[in-house]
XYZ file of C-alpha atoms in Angstrom:
180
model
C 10.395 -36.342 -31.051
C 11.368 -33.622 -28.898
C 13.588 -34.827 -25.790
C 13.155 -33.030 -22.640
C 14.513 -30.082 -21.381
C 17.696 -31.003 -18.653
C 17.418 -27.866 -17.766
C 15.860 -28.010 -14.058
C 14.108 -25.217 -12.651
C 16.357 -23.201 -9.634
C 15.207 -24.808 -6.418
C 13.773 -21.586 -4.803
C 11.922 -20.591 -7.971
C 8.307 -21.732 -6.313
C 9.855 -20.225 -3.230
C 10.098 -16.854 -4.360
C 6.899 -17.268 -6.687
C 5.358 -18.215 -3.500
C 6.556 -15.312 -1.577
C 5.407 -12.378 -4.394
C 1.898 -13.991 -4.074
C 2.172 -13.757 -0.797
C 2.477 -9.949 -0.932
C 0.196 -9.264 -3.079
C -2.568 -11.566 -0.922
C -1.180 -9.343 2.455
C -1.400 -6.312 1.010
C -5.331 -6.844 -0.777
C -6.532 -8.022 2.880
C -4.679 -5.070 4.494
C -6.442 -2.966 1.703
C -10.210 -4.665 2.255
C -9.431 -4.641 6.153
C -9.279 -0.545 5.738
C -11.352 -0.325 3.400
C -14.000 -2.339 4.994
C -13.301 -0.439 8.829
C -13.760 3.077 6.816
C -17.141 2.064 5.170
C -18.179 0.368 8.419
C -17.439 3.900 10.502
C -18.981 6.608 7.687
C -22.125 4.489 7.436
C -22.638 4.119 11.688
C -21.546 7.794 11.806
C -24.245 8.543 9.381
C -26.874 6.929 11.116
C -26.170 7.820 14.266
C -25.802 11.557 13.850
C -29.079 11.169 11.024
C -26.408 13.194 8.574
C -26.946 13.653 5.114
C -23.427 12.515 4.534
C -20.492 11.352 6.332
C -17.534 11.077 4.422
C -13.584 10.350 4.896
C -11.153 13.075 2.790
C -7.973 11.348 2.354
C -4.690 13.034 2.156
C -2.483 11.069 -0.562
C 0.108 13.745 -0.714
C 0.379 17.209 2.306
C -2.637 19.076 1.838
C -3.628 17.527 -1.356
C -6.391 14.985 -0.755
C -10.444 13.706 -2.442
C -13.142 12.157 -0.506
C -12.663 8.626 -1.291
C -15.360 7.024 1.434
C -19.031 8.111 1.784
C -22.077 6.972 3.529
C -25.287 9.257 2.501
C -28.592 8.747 3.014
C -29.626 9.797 -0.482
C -27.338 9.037 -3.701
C -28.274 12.882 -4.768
C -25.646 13.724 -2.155
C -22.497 11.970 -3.425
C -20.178 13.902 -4.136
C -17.151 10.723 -3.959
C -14.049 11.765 -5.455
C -14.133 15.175 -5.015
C -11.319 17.429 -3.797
C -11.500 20.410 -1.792
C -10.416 24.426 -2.631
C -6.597 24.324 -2.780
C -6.893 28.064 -2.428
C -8.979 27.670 0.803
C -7.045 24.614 2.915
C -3.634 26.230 3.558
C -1.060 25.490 5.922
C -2.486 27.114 8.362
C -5.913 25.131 8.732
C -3.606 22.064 7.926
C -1.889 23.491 11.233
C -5.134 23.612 13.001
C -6.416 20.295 12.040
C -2.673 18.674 13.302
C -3.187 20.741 16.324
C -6.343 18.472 16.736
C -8.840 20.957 15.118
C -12.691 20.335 15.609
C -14.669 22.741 13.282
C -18.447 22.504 13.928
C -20.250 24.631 11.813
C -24.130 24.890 12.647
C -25.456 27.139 9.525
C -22.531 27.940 6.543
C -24.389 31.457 5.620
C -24.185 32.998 9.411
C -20.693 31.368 10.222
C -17.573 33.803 9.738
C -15.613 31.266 7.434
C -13.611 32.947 4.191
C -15.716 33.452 1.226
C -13.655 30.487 -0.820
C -15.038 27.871 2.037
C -18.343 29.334 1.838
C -18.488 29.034 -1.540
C -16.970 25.457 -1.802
C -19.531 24.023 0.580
C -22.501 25.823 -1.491
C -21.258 23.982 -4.426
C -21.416 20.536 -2.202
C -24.944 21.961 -1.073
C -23.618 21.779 2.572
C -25.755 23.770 4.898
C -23.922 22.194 8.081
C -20.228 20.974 8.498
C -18.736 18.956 11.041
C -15.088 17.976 10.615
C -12.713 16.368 12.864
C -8.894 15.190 11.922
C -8.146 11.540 11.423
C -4.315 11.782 13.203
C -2.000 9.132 12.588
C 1.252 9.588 14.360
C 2.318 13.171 13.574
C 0.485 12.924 10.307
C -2.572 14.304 9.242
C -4.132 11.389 7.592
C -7.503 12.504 6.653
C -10.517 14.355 8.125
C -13.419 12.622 8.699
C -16.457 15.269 7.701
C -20.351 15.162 8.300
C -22.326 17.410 6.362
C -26.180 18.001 6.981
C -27.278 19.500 3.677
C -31.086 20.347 3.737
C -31.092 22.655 6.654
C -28.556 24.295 9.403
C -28.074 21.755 12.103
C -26.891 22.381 15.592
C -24.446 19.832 16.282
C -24.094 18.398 19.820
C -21.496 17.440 22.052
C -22.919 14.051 21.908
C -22.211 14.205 17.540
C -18.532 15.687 18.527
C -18.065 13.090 20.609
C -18.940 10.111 17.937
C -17.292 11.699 15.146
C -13.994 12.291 17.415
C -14.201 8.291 18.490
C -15.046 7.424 14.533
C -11.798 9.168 13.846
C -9.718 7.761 16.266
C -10.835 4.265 15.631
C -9.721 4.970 11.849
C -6.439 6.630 13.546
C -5.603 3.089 15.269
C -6.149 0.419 13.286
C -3.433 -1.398 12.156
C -4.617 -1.630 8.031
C -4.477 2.590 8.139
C -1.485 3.074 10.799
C 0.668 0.712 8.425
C -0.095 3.090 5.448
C -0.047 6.123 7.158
C-alpha cells in the first residue's frame, strides 16, 4: 500500500495556475471583441455602400500585410488571405495612407494608377476601389478597402464618408488600439 505523498503543493500554485488562465481567457475575448467589431463593420459597410466587397488589409509587420476580414455579397469574390503587390505599395503610398490618404478610384482602366496596381486589381477583378487608412496612433494599422467588381462605380461623398467613420470606429476600439 502506497502511503501518501507529504509533499504539499506550494500555496500559490492554483494562484498562478489561476492567473495563466486568466490570460489566456483576456486575451481570446479581446481577440473575439476585434474580431467580432471588424466583421460587424465590413458587412454594414458592404451593405450600405451595395459593394461587391468590403474588406480589412491588415498590416502584421510595415508594409507587409493580407486581407484577413471580408464581407461580399457573392462567395465568387473572396479573395481572404490575399496580400497585395510588394512591388506596388512602397513607402511612399505607405506615406500617403499615414498622411490620412483617401484613394477613390471610380473605373481602374481610365484612372492614372502604375501599371503594377492596375494589374493587381485585374487579378482581384476590381473594376472600382475605395480605400481609406485604419490609423491607430502614429501607426498605420490597416486599410479598410471596398471594391465594386462588375462595373466602374462612382463613389460618393456619402460612401467616403461611411468608409472614413468604419475606419475610425476600427481605429478606436479598445480590442484593436491594445494590439496596435
Amino acid at each position: 500500500m502506497q502511503q501518501p505523498s507529504s509533499k504539499q503543493p506550494h500555496p500559490d500554485s492554483d494562484w498562478r495556475a489561476d492567473d495563466g488562465l486568466q490570460r489566456i481567457i483576456t486575451h481570446l475575448l479581446t481577440t473575439l471583441e476585434k474580431d467580432t467589431q471588424i466583421v460587424d463593420t465590413t458587412r454594414d459597410l458592404q451593405e450600405k455602400l451595395g459593394a461587391d466587397r468590403v474588406l480589412l488589409y491588415y498590416f502584421y509587420r510595415p508594409w507587409q500585410g493580407r486581407v484577413t476580414f471580408e464581407a461580399l455579397s457573392d462567395p465568387q469574390f473572396s479573395i481572404f488571405g490575399s496580400t497585395g503587390p510588394d512591388e506596388c505599395f512602397t513607402d511612399e503610398y505607405a506615406a500617403l495612407y499615414l498622411a490620412g490618404r483617401i484613394r477613390a478610384i471610380a473605373d481602374i482602366e481610365t484612372e492614372p494608377i502604375a501599371d503594377c496596381h492596375r494589374n493587381f486589381l485585374r487579378e482581384l477583378r476590381v473594376q472600382a476601389n475605395l480605400v481609406v487608412p485604419v490609423l491607430v496612433g502614429d501607426d498605420l494599422w490597416g486599410l479598410l478597402v471596398a471594391h465594386h467588381c462588375q462595373s466602374p462605380h462612382v463613389w460618393t461623398d456619402g460612401d467616403i464618408a461611411a468608409m472614413l467613420y468604419g475606419a475610425e470606429t476600427l481605429a478606436i476600439a479598445p480590442a484593436i488600439r491594445g494590439r496596435s
